[in-house]
mmCIF file of C-alpha atoms and ligand atoms in Angstrom:
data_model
loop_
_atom_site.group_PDB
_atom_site.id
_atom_site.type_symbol
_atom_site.label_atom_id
_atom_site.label_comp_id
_atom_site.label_asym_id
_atom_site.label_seq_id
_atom_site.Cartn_x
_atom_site.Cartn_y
_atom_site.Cartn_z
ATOM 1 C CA UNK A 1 -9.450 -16.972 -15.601
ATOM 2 C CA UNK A 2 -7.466 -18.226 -12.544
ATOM 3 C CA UNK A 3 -9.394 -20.759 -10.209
ATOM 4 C CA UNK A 4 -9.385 -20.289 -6.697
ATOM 5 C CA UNK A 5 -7.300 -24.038 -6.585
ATOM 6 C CA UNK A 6 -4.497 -22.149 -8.793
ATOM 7 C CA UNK A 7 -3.884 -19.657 -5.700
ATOM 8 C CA UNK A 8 -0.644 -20.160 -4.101
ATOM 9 C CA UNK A 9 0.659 -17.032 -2.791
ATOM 10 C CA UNK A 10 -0.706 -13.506 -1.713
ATOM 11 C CA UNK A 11 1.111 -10.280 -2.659
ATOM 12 C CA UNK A 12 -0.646 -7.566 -0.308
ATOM 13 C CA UNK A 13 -0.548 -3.565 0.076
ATOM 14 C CA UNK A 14 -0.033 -2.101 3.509
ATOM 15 C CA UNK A 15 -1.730 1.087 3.791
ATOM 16 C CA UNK A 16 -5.344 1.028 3.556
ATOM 17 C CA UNK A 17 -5.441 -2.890 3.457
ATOM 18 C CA UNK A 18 -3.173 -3.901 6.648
ATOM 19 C CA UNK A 19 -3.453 -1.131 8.466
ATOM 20 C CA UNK A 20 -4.702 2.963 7.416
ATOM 21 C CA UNK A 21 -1.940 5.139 7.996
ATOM 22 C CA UNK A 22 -3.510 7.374 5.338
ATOM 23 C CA UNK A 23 -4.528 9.425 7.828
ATOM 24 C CA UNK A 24 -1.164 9.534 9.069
ATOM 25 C CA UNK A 25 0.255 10.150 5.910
ATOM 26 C CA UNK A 26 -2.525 13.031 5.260
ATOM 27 C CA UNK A 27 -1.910 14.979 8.607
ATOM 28 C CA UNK A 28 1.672 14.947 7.603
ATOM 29 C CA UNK A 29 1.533 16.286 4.192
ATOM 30 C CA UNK A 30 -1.185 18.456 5.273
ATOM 31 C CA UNK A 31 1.169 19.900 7.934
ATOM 32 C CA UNK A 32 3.706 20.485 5.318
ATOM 33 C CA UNK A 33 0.920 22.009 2.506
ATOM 34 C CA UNK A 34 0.494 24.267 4.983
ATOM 35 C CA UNK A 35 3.511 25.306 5.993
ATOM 36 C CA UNK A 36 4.175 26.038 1.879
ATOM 37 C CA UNK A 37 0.778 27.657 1.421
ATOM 38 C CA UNK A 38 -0.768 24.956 -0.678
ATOM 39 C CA UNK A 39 -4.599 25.220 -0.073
ATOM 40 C CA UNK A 40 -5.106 21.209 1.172
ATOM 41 C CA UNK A 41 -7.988 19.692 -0.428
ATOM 42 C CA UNK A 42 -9.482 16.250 0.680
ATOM 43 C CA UNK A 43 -9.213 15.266 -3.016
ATOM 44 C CA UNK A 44 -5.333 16.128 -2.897
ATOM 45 C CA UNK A 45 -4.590 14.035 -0.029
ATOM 46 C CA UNK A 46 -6.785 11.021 -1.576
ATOM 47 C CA UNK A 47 -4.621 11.321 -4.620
ATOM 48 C CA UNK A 48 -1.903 10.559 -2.987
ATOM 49 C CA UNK A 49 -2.990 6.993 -1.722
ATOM 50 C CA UNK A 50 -0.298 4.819 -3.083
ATOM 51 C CA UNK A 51 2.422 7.196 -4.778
ATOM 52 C CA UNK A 52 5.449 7.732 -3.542
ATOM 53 C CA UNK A 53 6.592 10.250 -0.823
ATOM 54 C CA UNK A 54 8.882 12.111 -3.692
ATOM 55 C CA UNK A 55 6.264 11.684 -6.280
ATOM 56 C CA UNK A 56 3.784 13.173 -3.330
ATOM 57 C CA UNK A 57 5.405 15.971 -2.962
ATOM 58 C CA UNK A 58 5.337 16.650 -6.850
ATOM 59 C CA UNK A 59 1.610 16.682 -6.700
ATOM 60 C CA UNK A 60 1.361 18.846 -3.619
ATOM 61 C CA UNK A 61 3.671 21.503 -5.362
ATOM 62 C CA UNK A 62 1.986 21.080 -8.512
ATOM 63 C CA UNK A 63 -1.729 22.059 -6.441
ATOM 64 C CA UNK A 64 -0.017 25.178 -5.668
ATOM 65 C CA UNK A 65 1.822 26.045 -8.993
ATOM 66 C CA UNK A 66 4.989 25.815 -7.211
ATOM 67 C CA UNK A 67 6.580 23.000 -9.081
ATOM 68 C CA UNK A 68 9.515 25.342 -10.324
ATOM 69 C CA UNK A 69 10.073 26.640 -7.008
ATOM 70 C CA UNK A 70 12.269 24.294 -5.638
ATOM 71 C CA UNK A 71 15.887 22.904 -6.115
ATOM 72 C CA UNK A 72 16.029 18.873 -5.845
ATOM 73 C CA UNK A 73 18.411 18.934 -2.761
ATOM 74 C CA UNK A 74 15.104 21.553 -1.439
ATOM 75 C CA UNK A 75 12.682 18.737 -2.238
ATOM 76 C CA UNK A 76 14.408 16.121 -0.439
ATOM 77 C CA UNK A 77 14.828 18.310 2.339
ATOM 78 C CA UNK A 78 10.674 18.731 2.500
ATOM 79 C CA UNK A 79 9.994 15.180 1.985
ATOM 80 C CA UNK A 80 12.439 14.361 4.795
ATOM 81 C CA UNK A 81 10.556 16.848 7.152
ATOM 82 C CA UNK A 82 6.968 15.156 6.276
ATOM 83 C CA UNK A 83 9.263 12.054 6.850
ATOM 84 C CA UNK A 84 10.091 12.989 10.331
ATOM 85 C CA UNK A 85 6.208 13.833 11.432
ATOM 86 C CA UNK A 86 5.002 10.823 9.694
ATOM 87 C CA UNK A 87 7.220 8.683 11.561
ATOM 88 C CA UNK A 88 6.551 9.969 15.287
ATOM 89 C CA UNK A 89 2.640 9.025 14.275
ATOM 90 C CA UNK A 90 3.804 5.567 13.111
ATOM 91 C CA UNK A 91 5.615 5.041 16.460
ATOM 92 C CA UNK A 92 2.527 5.226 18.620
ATOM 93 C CA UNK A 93 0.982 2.886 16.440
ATOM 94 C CA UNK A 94 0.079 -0.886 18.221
ATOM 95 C CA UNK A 95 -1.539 -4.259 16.941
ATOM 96 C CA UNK A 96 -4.820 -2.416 17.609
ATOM 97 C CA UNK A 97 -4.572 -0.278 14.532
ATOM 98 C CA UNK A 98 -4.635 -3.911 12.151
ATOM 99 C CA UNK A 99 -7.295 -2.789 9.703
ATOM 100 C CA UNK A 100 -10.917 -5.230 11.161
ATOM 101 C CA UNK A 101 -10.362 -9.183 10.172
ATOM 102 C CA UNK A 102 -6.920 -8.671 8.487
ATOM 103 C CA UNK A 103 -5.178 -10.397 11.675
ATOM 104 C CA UNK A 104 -7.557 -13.764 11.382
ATOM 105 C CA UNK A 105 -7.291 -13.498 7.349
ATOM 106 C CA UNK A 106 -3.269 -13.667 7.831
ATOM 107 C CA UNK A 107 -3.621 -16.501 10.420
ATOM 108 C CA UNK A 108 -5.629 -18.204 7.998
ATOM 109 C CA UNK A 109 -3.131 -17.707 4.812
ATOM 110 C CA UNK A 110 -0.346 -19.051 7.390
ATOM 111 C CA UNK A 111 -2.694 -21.784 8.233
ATOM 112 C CA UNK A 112 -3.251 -22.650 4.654
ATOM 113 C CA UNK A 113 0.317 -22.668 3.538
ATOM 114 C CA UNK A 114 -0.271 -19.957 1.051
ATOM 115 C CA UNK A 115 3.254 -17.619 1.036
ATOM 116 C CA UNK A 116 3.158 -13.944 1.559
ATOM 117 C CA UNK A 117 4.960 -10.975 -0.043
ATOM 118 C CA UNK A 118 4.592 -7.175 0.410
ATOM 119 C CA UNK A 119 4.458 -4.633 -2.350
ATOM 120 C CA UNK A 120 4.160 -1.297 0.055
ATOM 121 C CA UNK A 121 5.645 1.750 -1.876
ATOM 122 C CA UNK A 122 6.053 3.181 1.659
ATOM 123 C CA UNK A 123 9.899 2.795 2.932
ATOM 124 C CA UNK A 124 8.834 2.828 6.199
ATOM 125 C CA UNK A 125 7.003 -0.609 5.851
ATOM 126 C CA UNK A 126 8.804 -2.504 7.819
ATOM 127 C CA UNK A 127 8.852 0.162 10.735
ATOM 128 C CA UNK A 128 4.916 0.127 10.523
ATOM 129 C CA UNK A 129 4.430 -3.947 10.373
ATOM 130 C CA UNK A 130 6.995 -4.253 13.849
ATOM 131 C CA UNK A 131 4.746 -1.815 15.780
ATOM 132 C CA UNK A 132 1.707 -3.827 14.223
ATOM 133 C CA UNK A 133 3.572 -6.796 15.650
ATOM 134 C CA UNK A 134 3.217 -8.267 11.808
ATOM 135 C CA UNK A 135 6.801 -8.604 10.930
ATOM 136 C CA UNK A 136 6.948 -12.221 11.143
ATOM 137 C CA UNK A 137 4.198 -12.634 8.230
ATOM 138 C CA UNK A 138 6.013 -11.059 5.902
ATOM 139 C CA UNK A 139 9.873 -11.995 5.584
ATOM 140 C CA UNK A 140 9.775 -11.251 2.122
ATOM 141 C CA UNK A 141 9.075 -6.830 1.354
ATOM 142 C CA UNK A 142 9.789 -5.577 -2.292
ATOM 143 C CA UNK A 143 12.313 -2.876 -1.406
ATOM 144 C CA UNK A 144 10.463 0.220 -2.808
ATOM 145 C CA UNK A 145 13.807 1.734 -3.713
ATOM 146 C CA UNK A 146 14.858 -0.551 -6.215
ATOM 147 C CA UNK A 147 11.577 0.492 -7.953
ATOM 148 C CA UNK A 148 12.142 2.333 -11.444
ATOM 149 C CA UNK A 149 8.493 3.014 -11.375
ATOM 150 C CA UNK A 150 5.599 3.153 -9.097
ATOM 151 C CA UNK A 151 2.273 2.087 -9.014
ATOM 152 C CA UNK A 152 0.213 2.138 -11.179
ATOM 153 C CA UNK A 153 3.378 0.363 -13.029
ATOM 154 C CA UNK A 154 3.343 -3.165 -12.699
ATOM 155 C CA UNK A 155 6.690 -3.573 -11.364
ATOM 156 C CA UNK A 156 6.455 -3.674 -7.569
ATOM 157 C CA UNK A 157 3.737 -6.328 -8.035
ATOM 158 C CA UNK A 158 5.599 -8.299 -10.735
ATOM 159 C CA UNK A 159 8.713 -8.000 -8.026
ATOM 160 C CA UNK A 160 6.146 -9.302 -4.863
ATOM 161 C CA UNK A 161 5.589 -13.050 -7.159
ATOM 162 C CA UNK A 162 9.275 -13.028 -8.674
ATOM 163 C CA UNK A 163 10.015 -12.773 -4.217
ATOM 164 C CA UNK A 164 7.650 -16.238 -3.949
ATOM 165 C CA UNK A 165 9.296 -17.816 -6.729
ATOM 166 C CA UNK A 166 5.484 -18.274 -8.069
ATOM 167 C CA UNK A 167 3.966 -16.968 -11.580
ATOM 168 C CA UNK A 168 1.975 -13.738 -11.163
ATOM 169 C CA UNK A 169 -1.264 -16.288 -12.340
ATOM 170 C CA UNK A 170 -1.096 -17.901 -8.860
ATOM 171 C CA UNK A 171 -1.136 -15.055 -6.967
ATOM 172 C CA UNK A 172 -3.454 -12.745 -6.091
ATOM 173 C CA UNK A 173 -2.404 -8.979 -4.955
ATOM 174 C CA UNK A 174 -4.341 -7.074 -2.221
ATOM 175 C CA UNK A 175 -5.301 -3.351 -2.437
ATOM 176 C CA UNK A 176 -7.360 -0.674 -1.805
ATOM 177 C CA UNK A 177 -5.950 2.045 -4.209
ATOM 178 C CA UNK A 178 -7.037 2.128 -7.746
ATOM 179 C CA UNK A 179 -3.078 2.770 -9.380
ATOM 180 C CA UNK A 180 -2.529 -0.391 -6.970
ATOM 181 C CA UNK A 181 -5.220 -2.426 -8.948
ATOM 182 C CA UNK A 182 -4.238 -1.252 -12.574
ATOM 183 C CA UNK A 183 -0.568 -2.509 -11.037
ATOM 184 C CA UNK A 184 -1.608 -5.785 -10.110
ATOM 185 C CA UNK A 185 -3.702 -5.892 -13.189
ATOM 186 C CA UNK A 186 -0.832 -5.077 -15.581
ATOM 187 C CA UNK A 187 1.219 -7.609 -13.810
ATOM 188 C CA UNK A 188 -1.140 -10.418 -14.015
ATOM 189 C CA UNK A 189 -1.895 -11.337 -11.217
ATOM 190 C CA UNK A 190 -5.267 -11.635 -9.655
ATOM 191 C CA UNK A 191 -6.598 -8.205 -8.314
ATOM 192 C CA UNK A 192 -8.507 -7.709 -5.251
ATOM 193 C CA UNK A 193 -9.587 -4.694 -4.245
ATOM 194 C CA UNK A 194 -10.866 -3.307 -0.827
ATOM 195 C CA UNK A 195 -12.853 0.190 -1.008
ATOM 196 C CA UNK A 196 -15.734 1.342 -3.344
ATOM 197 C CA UNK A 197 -16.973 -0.602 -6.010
ATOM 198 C CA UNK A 198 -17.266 1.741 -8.425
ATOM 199 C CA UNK A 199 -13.551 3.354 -7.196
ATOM 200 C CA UNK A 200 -11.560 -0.102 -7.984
ATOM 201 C CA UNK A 201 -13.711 -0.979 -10.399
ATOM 202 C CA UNK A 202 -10.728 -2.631 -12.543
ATOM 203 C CA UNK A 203 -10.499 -5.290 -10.247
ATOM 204 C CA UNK A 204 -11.107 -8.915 -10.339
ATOM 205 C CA UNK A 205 -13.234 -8.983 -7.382
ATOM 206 C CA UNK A 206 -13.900 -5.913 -4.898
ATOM 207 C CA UNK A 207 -14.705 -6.508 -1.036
ATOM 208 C CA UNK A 208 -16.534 -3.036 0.973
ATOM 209 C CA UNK A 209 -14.206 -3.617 3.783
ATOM 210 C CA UNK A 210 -11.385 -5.746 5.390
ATOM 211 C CA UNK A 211 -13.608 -7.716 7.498
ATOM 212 C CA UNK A 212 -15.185 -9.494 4.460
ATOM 213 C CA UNK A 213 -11.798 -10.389 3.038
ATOM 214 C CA UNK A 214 -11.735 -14.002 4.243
ATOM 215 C CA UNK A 215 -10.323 -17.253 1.945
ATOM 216 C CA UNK A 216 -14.442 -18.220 1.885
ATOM 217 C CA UNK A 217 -15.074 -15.597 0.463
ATOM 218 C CA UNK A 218 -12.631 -15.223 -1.890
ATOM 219 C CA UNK A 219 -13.302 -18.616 -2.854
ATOM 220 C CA UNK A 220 -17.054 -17.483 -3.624
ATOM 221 C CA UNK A 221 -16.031 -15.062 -6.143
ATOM 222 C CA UNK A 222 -13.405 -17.041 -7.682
ATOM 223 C CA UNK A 223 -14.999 -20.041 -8.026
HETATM 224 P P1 B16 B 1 6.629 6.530 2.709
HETATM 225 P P2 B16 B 1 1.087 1.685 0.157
HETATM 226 C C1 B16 B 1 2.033 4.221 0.249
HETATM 227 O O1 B16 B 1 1.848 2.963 0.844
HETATM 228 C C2 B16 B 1 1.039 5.235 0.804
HETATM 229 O O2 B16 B 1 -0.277 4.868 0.435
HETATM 230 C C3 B16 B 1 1.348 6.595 0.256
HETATM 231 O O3 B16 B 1 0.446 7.559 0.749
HETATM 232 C C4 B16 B 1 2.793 6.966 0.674
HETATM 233 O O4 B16 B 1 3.161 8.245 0.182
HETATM 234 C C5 B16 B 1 3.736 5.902 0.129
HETATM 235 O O5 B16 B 1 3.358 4.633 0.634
HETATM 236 C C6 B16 B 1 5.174 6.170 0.507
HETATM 237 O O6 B16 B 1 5.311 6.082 1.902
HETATM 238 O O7 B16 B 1 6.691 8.011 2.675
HETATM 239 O O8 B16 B 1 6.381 5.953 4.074
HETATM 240 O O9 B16 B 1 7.809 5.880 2.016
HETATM 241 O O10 B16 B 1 -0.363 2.068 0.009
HETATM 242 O O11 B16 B 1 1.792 1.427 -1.159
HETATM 243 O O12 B16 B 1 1.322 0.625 1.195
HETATM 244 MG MG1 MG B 2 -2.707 1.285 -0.182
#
């Protein structure tokens, strides 16, 4: 088991550990559920924490048995329209939506000379982390479209070390979403999870919230 002392780099997930657009994300494909006359459920729109907008819409069409009922050149037509009300959420967004600690815990990574990647599946990361005012932090994004797969695959976190030249071993990835722990998992790295124990309980250590995500206590549980 990696030591805390074997840490050199951090490969983090936006949404739900940086900031929660979730709810952004929800609204939108809620919107569009609606507009297709798929009954929403709360339990679709947590499934979809983590997956892909294309992969999204799959599920969403699958709720309603309307899988078939689309062409491709349809599909990408719908995603782009979720696309377009996602994105006028994401522009009010300011520093003040930073999940509770996460600012201080990236100060003290910075401090601390650990490197940082992100492995976001969203393509609109790097619109969200300028209107967090985060961009700086994080010079080095796996492009989610050179993905084959997506999470819970282990290739956008295997990508997110290979970006800090650093073995997956001496890094460990950041998320709140379960397919994003069996990711980071399969991709050996070290897996911390934000959310419900019991949820993400295939992590290697499990914190109730961002505020108790601090390099302390990190250390605690690593030893
Ligand atoms: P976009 P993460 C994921 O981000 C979201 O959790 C998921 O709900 C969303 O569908 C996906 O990004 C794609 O986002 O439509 O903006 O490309 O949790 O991997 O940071
Ligand atoms: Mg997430």
């Amino acid at each position: 088991m990696t030591k805390f002392a074997d840490i050199k780099g951090f490969v983090f997930d936006l949404d739900g550990v940086i900031t929660d657009t979730s709810i952004l994300h929800g609204t939108a494909w809620h919107q569009l559920a609606d507009s297709l006359g798929v009954a929403w459920s709360e339990e679709l729109g947590n499934g979809l924490k983590g997956i892909s907008r294309m992969d999204s819409l799959e599920m969403i069409l699958k709720a309603g048995g309307k899988e078939n009922d689309y062409t491709e050149a349809e599909k990408e037509k719908l995603a782009a329209q979720k696309n377009t009300n996602y994105v006028a959420e994401v522009d009010k967004m300011t520093p003040a939506n930073i999940l509770p600690g996460m600012k201080d815990f990236l100060d003290s990574l910075r401090a601390n000379g650990y490197q940082l990647s992100l492995a976001s599946a969203s393509k609109n990361a790097p619109r969200v982390l300028g209107k967090l005012q985060l961009a700086d932090y994080f010079p080095k994004i796996v492009d989610p479209a050179s993905l084959k797969k997506g999470k819970p695959d282990p290739e956008i976190y295997t990508k997110g070390a290979e970006l800090l030249n650093l073995p997956p071993e001496q890094c460990i990835g950041v998320e709140d979403a379960a397919a994003g722990v069996a990711a980071i998992n399969a991709a050996g790295e070290v897996s911390l999870g934000i959310g419900d124990a019991t949820e993400l309980g295939a992590a290697d250590m499990v914190f109730a919230d961002t505020s108790l995500v601090t390099l302390a206590n990190i250390e605690k549980k690593l030893g």
